[in-house]
mmCIF file of C-alpha atoms in Angstrom:
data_model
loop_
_atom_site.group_PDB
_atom_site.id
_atom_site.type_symbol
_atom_site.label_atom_id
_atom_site.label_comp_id
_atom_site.label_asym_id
_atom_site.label_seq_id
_atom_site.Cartn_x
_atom_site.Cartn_y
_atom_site.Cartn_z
ATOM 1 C CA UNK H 908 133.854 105.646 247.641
ATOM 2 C CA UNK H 909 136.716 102.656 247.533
ATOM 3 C CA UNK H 910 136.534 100.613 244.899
ATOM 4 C CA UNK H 911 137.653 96.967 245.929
ATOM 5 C CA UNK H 912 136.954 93.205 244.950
ATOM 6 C CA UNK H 913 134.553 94.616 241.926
ATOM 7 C CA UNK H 914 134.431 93.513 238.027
ATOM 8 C CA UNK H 915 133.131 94.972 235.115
ATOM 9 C CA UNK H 916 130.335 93.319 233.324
ATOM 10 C CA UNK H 917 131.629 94.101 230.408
ATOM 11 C CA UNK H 918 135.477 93.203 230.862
ATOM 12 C CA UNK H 919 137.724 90.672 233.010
ATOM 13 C CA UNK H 920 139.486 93.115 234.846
ATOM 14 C CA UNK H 921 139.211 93.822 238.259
ATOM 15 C CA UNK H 922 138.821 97.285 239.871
ATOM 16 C CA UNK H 923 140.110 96.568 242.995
ATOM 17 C CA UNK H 924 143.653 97.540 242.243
ATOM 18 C CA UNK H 925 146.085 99.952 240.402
ATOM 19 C CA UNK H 926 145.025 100.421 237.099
ATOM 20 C CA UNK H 927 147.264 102.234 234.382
ATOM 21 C CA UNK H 928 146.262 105.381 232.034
ATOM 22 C CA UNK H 929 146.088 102.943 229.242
ATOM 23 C CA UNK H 930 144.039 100.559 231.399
ATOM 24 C CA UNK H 931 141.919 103.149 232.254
ATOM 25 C CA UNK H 932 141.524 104.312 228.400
ATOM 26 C CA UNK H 933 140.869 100.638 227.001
ATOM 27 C CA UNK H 934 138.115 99.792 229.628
ATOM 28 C CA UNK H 935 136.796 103.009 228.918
ATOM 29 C CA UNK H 936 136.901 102.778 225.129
ATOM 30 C CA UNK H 937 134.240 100.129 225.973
ATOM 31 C CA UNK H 938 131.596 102.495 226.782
ATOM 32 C CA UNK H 939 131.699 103.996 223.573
ATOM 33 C CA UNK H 940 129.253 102.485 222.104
ATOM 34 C CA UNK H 941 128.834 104.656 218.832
ATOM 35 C CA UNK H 942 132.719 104.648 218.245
ATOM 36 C CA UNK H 943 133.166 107.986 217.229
ATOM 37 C CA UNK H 944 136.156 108.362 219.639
ATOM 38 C CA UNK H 945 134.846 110.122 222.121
ATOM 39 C CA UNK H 946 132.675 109.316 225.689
ATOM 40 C CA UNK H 947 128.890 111.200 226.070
ATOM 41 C CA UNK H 948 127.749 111.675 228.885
ATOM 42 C CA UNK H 949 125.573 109.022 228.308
ATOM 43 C CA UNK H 950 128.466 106.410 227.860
ATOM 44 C CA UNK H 951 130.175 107.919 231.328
ATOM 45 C CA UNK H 952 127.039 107.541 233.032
ATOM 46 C CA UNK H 953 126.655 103.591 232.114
ATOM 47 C CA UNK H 954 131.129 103.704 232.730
ATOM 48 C CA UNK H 955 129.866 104.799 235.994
ATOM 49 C CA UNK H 956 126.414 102.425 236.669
ATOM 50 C CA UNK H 957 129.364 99.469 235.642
ATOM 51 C CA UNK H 958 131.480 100.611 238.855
ATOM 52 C CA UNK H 959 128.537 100.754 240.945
ATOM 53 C CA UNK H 960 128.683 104.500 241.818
ATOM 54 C CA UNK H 961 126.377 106.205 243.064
ATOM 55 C CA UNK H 962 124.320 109.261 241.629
ATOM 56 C CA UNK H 963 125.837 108.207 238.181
ATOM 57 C CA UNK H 964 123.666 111.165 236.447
ATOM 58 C CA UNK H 965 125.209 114.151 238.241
ATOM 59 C CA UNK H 966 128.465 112.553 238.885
ATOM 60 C CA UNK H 967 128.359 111.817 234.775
ATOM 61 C CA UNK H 968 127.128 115.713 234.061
ATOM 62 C CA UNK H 969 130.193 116.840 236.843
ATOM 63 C CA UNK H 970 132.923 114.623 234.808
ATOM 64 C CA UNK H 971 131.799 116.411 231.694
ATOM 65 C CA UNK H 972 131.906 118.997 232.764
ATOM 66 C CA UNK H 973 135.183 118.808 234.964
ATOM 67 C CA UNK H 974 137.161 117.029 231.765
ATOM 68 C CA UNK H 975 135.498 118.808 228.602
ATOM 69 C CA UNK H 976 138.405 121.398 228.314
ATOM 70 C CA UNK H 977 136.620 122.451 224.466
ATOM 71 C CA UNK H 978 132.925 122.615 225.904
ATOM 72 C CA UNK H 979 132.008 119.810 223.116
ATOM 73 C CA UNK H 980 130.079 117.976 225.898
ATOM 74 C CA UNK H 981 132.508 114.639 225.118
ATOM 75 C CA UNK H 982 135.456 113.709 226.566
ATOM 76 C CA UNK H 983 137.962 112.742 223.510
ATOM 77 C CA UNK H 984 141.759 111.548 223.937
ATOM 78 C CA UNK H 985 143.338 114.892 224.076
ATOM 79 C CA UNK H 986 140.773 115.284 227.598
ATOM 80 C CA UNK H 987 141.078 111.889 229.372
ATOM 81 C CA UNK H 988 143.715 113.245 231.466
ATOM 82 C CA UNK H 989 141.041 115.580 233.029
ATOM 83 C CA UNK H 990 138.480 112.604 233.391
ATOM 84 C CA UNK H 991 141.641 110.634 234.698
ATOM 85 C CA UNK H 992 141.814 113.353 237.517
ATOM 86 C CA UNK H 993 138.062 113.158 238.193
ATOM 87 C CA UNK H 994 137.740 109.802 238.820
ATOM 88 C CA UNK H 995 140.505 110.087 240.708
ATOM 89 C CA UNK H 996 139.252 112.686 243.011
ATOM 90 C CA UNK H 997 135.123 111.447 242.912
ATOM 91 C CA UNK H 998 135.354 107.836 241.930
ATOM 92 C CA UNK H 999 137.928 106.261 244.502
ATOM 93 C CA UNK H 1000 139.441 105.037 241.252
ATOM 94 C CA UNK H 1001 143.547 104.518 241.593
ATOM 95 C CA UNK H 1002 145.195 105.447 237.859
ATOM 96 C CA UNK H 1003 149.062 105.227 237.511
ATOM 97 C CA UNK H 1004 151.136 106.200 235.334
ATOM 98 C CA UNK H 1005 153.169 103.434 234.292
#
């Protein structure tokens, strides 16, 4: 699924383009809504619902489990490289590094 001409409810910033890893990490840091650091499945799922994807509840329970490299069920900072490749691969979305 491509990802063009779409905002976030929740922040300014388009979707529709090249987004950076820290990009990616600050709009994501917006889902956490208990801010303990690290994204539930929960807060992935309503990341996703924001987007517009489809199936958000399995494609949430697959990004957990692709990115969870401890088996915590969250994603923290030392794992958003995994959950950086898996939106990559699932969501359509386009993360660069600089």
């Amino acid at each position: 699924m491509a990802i063009r001409s779409m905002t976030v409810a929740t922040t300014t910033r388009s979707l529709d383009g090249d987004m950076t890893v820290d990009e990616f990490k600050e709009w994501l840091r917006r889902f956490d809504v208990d801010r303990d650091g690290r994204i539930s499945r929960d807060e992935l799922r309503r990341a996703m619902r924001a987007i517009r994807a489809r199936f958000t509840g399995w494609r949430s329970r697959q990004g957990i489990s692709y990115a969870d490299a401890d088996g915590d069920g969250y994603i923290d900072d030392g794992e958003v490289d995994g959950l950086i490749e898996y939106a990559q691969k699932n969501l359509g979305l386009r993360i660069v590094a600089y």
